[in-house]
Amino acid sequence: MSDSEIEIVVDDPTAPEADSPAITNTRVADVTVSLLLVALALTLGYDNWRTGIAWDSTGPQAGYFPFYLSVILAGASLYGVAAAFLSRQEASESFVTRAQLRRVMQVFVPTLLFCLAMQFLGLYVASFLLIAAFMRMVGRIALWKSLLTAFLFTAIMFVTFDIAFDVIMPKGPLEAAFGR
């Protein structure tokens, strides 16, 4: 047997179950995203139309190019809706299973909470909490390692951005207590 015929298989013990029921199919996901993009294109198109999409004596008005980009986005999105409805294969393909969606939510929900917490706690405290929580809950890493890693990463980030490069980052009450 040559080296090119050797196959190494590594099983992920945390992989989603293969028999998990489907939440939705590919057609529904494609149509939903395409319709959301049409709504975005209409919103952007209207706003740029209000700003001005004509040419004046100095050249194009502020909304000229963005308006036509939103027209292109709307056209491409409507094409996506039509293509999804005309495709027979997509109707039967599973887009996401319950187990896969659970794994996605394990990342999405803490990230969303991080964005909200950053508004009140500042970047550094929210980052510490996010890193420690991810390592502990998703990675199943020992608590002391999670806290130490989160602390070191946050400290390095603070020194790099706040002290070395003097970049203004969102601050919270803890940074204010230290006078930063």
GROMACS .gro file of C-alpha atoms in nm:
model
  180
    1MET     CA    1   0.000   0.000   0.000
    2SER     CA    2   0.144   0.335  -0.099
    3ASP     CA    3   0.131   0.642   0.124
    4SER     CA    4  -0.130   0.805  -0.098
    5GLU     CA    5  -0.379   0.526  -0.021
    6ILE     CA    6  -0.360   0.563   0.356
    7GLU     CA    7  -0.665   0.734   0.499
    8ILE     CA    8  -0.667   0.878   0.846
    9VAL     CA    9  -1.010   0.915   1.000
   10VAL     CA   10  -1.053   1.125   1.312
   11ASP     CA   11  -1.393   1.120   1.477
   12ASP     CA   12  -1.514   1.431   1.652
   13PRO     CA   13  -1.688   1.325   1.972
   14THR     CA   14  -1.879   1.654   1.978
   15ALA     CA   15  -1.997   1.629   1.616
   16PRO     CA   16  -2.372   1.665   1.560
   17GLU     CA   17  -2.570   1.346   1.537
   18ALA     CA   18  -2.617   1.222   1.181
   19ASP     CA   19  -2.983   1.135   1.241
   20SER     CA   20  -3.085   1.479   1.371
   21PRO     CA   21  -3.411   1.605   1.214
   22ALA     CA   22  -3.395   1.885   0.959
   23ILE     CA   23  -3.512   2.232   1.067
   24THR     CA   24  -3.551   2.371   0.716
   25ASN     CA   25  -3.454   2.298   0.358
   26THR     CA   26  -3.221   2.487   0.127
   27ARG     CA   27  -3.502   2.646  -0.077
   28VAL     CA   28  -3.658   2.814   0.227
   29ALA     CA   29  -3.318   2.946   0.338
   30ASP     CA   30  -3.235   3.077  -0.010
   31VAL     CA   31  -3.572   3.248  -0.054
   32THR     CA   32  -3.561   3.400   0.295
   33VAL     CA   33  -3.212   3.545   0.250
   34SER     CA   34  -3.294   3.670  -0.100
   35LEU     CA   35  -3.610   3.844   0.022
   36LEU     CA   36  -3.420   4.004   0.309
   37LEU     CA   37  -3.164   4.132   0.057
   38VAL     CA   38  -3.446   4.269  -0.161
   39ALA     CA   39  -3.580   4.455   0.144
   40LEU     CA   40  -3.231   4.591   0.216
   41ALA     CA   41  -3.190   4.696  -0.149
   42LEU     CA   42  -3.526   4.874  -0.145
   43THR     CA   43  -3.437   5.056   0.177
   44LEU     CA   44  -3.098   5.162   0.044
   45GLY     CA   45  -3.246   5.255  -0.293
   46TYR     CA   46  -3.511   5.476  -0.135
   47ASP     CA   47  -3.261   5.645   0.094
   48ASN     CA   48  -3.021   5.715  -0.191
   49TRP     CA   49  -3.308   5.836  -0.412
   50ARG     CA   50  -3.394   6.087  -0.134
   51THR     CA   51  -3.029   6.194  -0.123
   52GLY     CA   52  -3.022   6.250  -0.497
   53ILE     CA   53  -2.948   6.016  -0.786
   54ALA     CA   54  -2.917   6.268  -1.070
   55TRP     CA   55  -2.627   6.457  -1.219
   56ASP     CA   56  -2.581   6.820  -1.135
   57SER     CA   57  -2.328   7.077  -1.256
   58THR     CA   58  -2.048   6.925  -1.043
   59GLY     CA   59  -2.113   6.562  -1.138
   60PRO     CA   60  -2.315   6.282  -0.982
   61GLN     CA   61  -2.510   6.353  -0.665
   62ALA     CA   62  -2.430   6.166  -0.346
   63GLY     CA   63  -2.684   5.889  -0.400
   64TYR     CA   64  -2.610   5.820  -0.767
   65PHE     CA   65  -2.371   5.525  -0.743
   66PRO     CA   66  -2.520   5.370  -0.425
   67PHE     CA   67  -2.867   5.384  -0.583
   68TYR     CA   68  -2.759   5.186  -0.885
   69LEU     CA   69  -2.571   4.940  -0.665
   70SER     CA   70  -2.894   4.884  -0.472
   71VAL     CA   71  -3.076   4.827  -0.804
   72ILE     CA   72  -2.817   4.562  -0.894
   73LEU     CA   73  -2.853   4.405  -0.547
   74ALA     CA   74  -3.232   4.393  -0.585
   75GLY     CA   75  -3.204   4.237  -0.931
   76ALA     CA   76  -2.956   3.973  -0.815
   77SER     CA   77  -3.174   3.894  -0.513
   78LEU     CA   78  -3.487   3.856  -0.727
   79TYR     CA   79  -3.289   3.626  -0.953
   80GLY     CA   80  -3.199   3.424  -0.641
   81VAL     CA   81  -3.568   3.394  -0.548
   82ALA     CA   82  -3.658   3.276  -0.899
   83ALA     CA   83  -3.367   3.031  -0.912
   84ALA     CA   84  -3.466   2.884  -0.575
   85PHE     CA   85  -3.824   2.828  -0.685
   86LEU     CA   86  -3.720   2.674  -1.017
   87SER     CA   87  -3.467   2.435  -0.862
   88ARG     CA   88  -3.614   2.095  -0.787
   89GLN     CA   89  -3.305   1.969  -0.606
   90GLU     CA   90  -3.302   2.241  -0.338
   91ALA     CA   91  -3.652   2.154  -0.218
   92SER     CA   92  -3.533   1.818  -0.089
   93GLU     CA   93  -3.191   1.919   0.048
   94SER     CA   94  -3.169   1.981   0.420
   95PHE     CA   95  -3.018   2.320   0.500
   96VAL     CA   96  -2.962   2.271   0.871
   97THR     CA   97  -3.046   2.002   1.123
   98ARG     CA   98  -3.146   2.059   1.483
   99ALA     CA   99  -2.803   1.946   1.610
  100GLN     CA  100  -2.620   2.170   1.363
  101LEU     CA  101  -2.834   2.469   1.457
  102ARG     CA  102  -2.763   2.403   1.825
  103ARG     CA  103  -2.387   2.423   1.753
  104VAL     CA  104  -2.428   2.746   1.556
  105MET     CA  105  -2.629   2.897   1.842
  106GLN     CA  106  -2.353   2.800   2.086
  107VAL     CA  107  -2.138   3.055   1.904
  108PHE     CA  108  -2.399   3.310   1.794
  109VAL     CA  109  -2.572   3.370   2.130
  110PRO     CA  110  -2.252   3.438   2.330
  111THR     CA  111  -2.124   3.662   2.050
  112LEU     CA  112  -2.449   3.859   2.052
  113LEU     CA  113  -2.430   3.887   2.432
  114PHE     CA  114  -2.069   4.004   2.394
  115CYS     CA  115  -2.180   4.285   2.162
  116LEU     CA  116  -2.448   4.390   2.410
  117ALA     CA  117  -2.220   4.358   2.714
  118MET     CA  118  -1.951   4.564   2.544
  119GLN     CA  119  -2.188   4.862   2.542
  120PHE     CA  120  -2.210   4.856   2.923
  121LEU     CA  121  -1.893   4.683   3.044
  122GLY     CA  122  -1.644   4.801   2.783
  123LEU     CA  123  -1.439   4.599   2.538
  124TYR     CA  124  -1.192   4.447   2.782
  125VAL     CA  125  -1.430   4.316   3.047
  126ALA     CA  126  -1.669   4.184   2.781
  127SER     CA  127  -1.377   4.016   2.600
  128PHE     CA  128  -1.261   3.855   2.923
  129LEU     CA  129  -1.609   3.716   2.986
  130LEU     CA  130  -1.652   3.594   2.628
  131ILE     CA  131  -1.317   3.415   2.610
  132ALA     CA  132  -1.354   3.255   2.952
  133ALA     CA  133  -1.711   3.142   2.878
  134PHE     CA  134  -1.623   3.000   2.535
  135MET     CA  135  -1.326   2.809   2.667
  136ARG     CA  136  -1.521   2.671   2.960
  137MET     CA  137  -1.857   2.592   2.802
  138VAL     CA  138  -1.776   2.513   2.441
  139GLY     CA  139  -1.417   2.391   2.476
  140ARG     CA  140  -1.473   2.220   2.812
  141ILE     CA  141  -1.137   2.351   2.931
  142ALA     CA  142  -1.053   2.367   3.300
  143LEU     CA  143  -1.181   2.677   3.478
  144TRP     CA  144  -0.838   2.798   3.588
  145LYS     CA  145  -0.700   2.767   3.232
  146SER     CA  146  -1.001   2.949   3.091
  147LEU     CA  147  -0.971   3.236   3.338
  148LEU     CA  148  -0.593   3.262   3.299
  149THR     CA  149  -0.611   3.262   2.919
  150ALA     CA  150  -0.892   3.518   2.916
  151PHE     CA  151  -0.700   3.740   3.159
  152LEU     CA  152  -0.373   3.719   2.965
  153PHE     CA  153  -0.541   3.780   2.628
  154THR     CA  154  -0.736   4.076   2.764
  155ALA     CA  155  -0.425   4.220   2.933
  156ILE     CA  156  -0.222   4.186   2.612
  157MET     CA  157  -0.505   4.345   2.415
  158PHE     CA  158  -0.520   4.634   2.667
  159VAL     CA  159  -0.145   4.694   2.658
  160THR     CA  160  -0.136   4.672   2.278
  161PHE     CA  161  -0.431   4.896   2.196
  162ASP     CA  162  -0.465   5.129   2.493
  163ILE     CA  163  -0.103   5.182   2.592
  164ALA     CA  164   0.123   5.103   2.295
  165PHE     CA  165  -0.092   5.236   2.010
  166ASP     CA  166  -0.315   5.470   2.214
  167VAL     CA  167  -0.628   5.357   2.028
  168ILE     CA  168  -0.959   5.466   2.174
  169MET     CA  169  -1.159   5.155   2.261
  170PRO     CA  170  -1.504   5.126   2.424
  171LYS     CA  171  -1.451   5.167   2.797
  172GLY     CA  172  -1.663   5.047   3.083
  173PRO     CA  173  -1.687   5.120   3.454
  174LEU     CA  174  -1.383   4.904   3.541
  175GLU     CA  175  -1.150   5.100   3.314
  176ALA     CA  176  -1.297   5.425   3.451
  177ALA     CA  177  -1.216   5.307   3.804
  178PHE     CA  178  -0.850   5.268   3.699
  179GLY     CA  179  -0.851   5.614   3.543
  180ARG     CA  180  -0.818   5.498   3.181
   0.00000   0.00000   0.00000
